[in-house]
PDB file of C-alpha atoms in Angstrom:
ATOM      1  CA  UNK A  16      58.327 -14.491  44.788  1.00 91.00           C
ATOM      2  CA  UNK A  17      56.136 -12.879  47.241  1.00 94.00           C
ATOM      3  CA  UNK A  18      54.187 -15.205  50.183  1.00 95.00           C
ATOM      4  CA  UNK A  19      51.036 -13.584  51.845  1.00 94.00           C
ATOM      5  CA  UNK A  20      50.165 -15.252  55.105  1.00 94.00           C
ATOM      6  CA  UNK A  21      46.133 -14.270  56.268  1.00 92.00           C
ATOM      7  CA  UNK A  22      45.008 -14.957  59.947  1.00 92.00           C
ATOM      8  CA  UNK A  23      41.712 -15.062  60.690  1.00 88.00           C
ATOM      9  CA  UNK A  24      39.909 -14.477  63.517  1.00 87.00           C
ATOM     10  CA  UNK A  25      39.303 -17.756  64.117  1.00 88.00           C
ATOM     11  CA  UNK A  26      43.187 -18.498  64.085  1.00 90.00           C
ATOM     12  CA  UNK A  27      43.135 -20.303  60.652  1.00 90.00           C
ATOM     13  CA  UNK A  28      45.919 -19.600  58.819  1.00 92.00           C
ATOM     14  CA  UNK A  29      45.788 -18.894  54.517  1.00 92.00           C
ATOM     15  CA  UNK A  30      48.813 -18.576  52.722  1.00 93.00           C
ATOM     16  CA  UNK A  31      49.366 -18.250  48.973  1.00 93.00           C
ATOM     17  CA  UNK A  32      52.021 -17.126  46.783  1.00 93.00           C
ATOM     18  CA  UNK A  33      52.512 -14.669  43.799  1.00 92.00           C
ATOM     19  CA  UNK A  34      54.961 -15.371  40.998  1.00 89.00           C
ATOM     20  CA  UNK A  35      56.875 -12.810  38.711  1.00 85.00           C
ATOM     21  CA  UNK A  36      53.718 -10.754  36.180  1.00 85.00           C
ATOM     22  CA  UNK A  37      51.088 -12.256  38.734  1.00 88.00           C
ATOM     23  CA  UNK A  38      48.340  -9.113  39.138  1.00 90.00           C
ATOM     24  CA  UNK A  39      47.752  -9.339  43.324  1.00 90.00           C
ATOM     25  CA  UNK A  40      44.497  -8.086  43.219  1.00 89.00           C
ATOM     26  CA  UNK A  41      42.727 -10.361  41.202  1.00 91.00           C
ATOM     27  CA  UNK A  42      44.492 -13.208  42.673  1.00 91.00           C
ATOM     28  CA  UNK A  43      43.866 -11.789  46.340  1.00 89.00           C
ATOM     29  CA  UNK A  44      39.488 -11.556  45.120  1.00 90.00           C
ATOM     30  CA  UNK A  45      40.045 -15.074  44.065  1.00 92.00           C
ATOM     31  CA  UNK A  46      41.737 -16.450  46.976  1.00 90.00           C
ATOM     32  CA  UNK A  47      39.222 -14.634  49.074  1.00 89.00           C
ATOM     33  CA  UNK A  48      36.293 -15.640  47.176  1.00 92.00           C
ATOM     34  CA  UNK A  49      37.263 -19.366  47.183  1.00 92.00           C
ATOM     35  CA  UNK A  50      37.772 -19.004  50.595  1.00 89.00           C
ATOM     36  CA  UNK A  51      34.773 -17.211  51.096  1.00 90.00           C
ATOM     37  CA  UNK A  52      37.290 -14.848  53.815  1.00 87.00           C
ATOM     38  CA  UNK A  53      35.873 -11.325  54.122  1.00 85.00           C
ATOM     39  CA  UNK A  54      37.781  -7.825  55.604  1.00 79.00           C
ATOM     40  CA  UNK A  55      35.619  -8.201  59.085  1.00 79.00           C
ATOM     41  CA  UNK A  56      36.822 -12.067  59.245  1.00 81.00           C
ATOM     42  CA  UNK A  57      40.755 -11.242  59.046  1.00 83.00           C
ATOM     43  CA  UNK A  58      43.174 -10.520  62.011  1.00 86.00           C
ATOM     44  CA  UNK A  59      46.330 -10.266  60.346  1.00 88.00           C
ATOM     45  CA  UNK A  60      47.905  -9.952  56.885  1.00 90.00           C
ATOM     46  CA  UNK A  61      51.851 -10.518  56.634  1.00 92.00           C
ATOM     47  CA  UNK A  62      53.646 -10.320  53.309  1.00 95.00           C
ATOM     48  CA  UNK A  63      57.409 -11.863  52.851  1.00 95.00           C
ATOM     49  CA  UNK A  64      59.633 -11.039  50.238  1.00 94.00           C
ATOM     50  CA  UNK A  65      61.929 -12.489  48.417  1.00 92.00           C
ATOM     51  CA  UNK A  66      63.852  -8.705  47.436  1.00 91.00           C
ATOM     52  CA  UNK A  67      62.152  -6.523  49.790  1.00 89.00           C
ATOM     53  CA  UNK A  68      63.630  -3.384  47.258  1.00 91.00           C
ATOM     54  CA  UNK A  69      61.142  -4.576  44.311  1.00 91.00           C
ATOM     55  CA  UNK A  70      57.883  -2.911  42.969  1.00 92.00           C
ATOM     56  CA  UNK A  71      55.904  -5.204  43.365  1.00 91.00           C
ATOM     57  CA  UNK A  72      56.845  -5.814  46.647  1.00 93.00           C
ATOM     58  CA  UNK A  73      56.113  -2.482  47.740  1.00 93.00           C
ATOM     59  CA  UNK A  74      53.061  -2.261  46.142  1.00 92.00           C
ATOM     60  CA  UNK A  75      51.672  -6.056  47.683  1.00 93.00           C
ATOM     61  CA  UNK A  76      52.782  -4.210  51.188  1.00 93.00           C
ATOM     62  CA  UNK A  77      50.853  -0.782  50.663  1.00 92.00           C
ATOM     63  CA  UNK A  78      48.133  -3.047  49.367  1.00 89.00           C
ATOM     64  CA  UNK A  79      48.427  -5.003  52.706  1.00 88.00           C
ATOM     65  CA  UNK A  80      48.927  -1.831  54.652  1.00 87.00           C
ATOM     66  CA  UNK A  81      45.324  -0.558  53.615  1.00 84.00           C
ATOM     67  CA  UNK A  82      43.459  -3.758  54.544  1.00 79.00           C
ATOM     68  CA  UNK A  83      44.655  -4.240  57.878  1.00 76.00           C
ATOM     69  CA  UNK A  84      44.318  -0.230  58.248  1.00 74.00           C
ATOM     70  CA  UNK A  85      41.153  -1.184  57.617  1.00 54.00           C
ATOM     71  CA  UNK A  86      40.834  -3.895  59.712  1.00 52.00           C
ATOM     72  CA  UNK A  87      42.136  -2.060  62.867  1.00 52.00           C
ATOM     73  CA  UNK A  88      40.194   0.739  61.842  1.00 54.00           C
ATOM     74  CA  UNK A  89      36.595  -1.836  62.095  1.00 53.00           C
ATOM     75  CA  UNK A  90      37.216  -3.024  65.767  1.00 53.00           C
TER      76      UNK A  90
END
């Protein structure tokens, strides 16, 4: 299982999980769409793991890497 933890500006804290075969794009738009959270409102993504060595860990952590790139890169 992988846990994503979103900070926004504001200090309000989002969390949501992603199971084995869960695509984290599409569930990331949703979240972020239900939320109604844009890029410019975040301060800080985390990711946890449960096997840090897995695919779709690393991929969920590039992912992650690219938005708050992003983010940093906006200020």
């Amino acid at each position: 299982m992988i846990t994503i933890a979103i900070t926004t500006k504001k200090g309000v804290i989002h969390t949501f999980s992603l199971e084995k075969g869960d695509d984290f794009l599409y569930t990331l738009d949703k979240f972020s769409k239900r939320h109604k959270l844009v890029v410019s409102s975040l301060n800080k993504v985390s990711v946890l793991c449960e096997n840090e060595e897995s695919m779709p860990c690393r991929i969920v952590k590039a992912i992650v890497s690219g938005i708050t790139f992003d983010i940093k890169s906006t200020k």
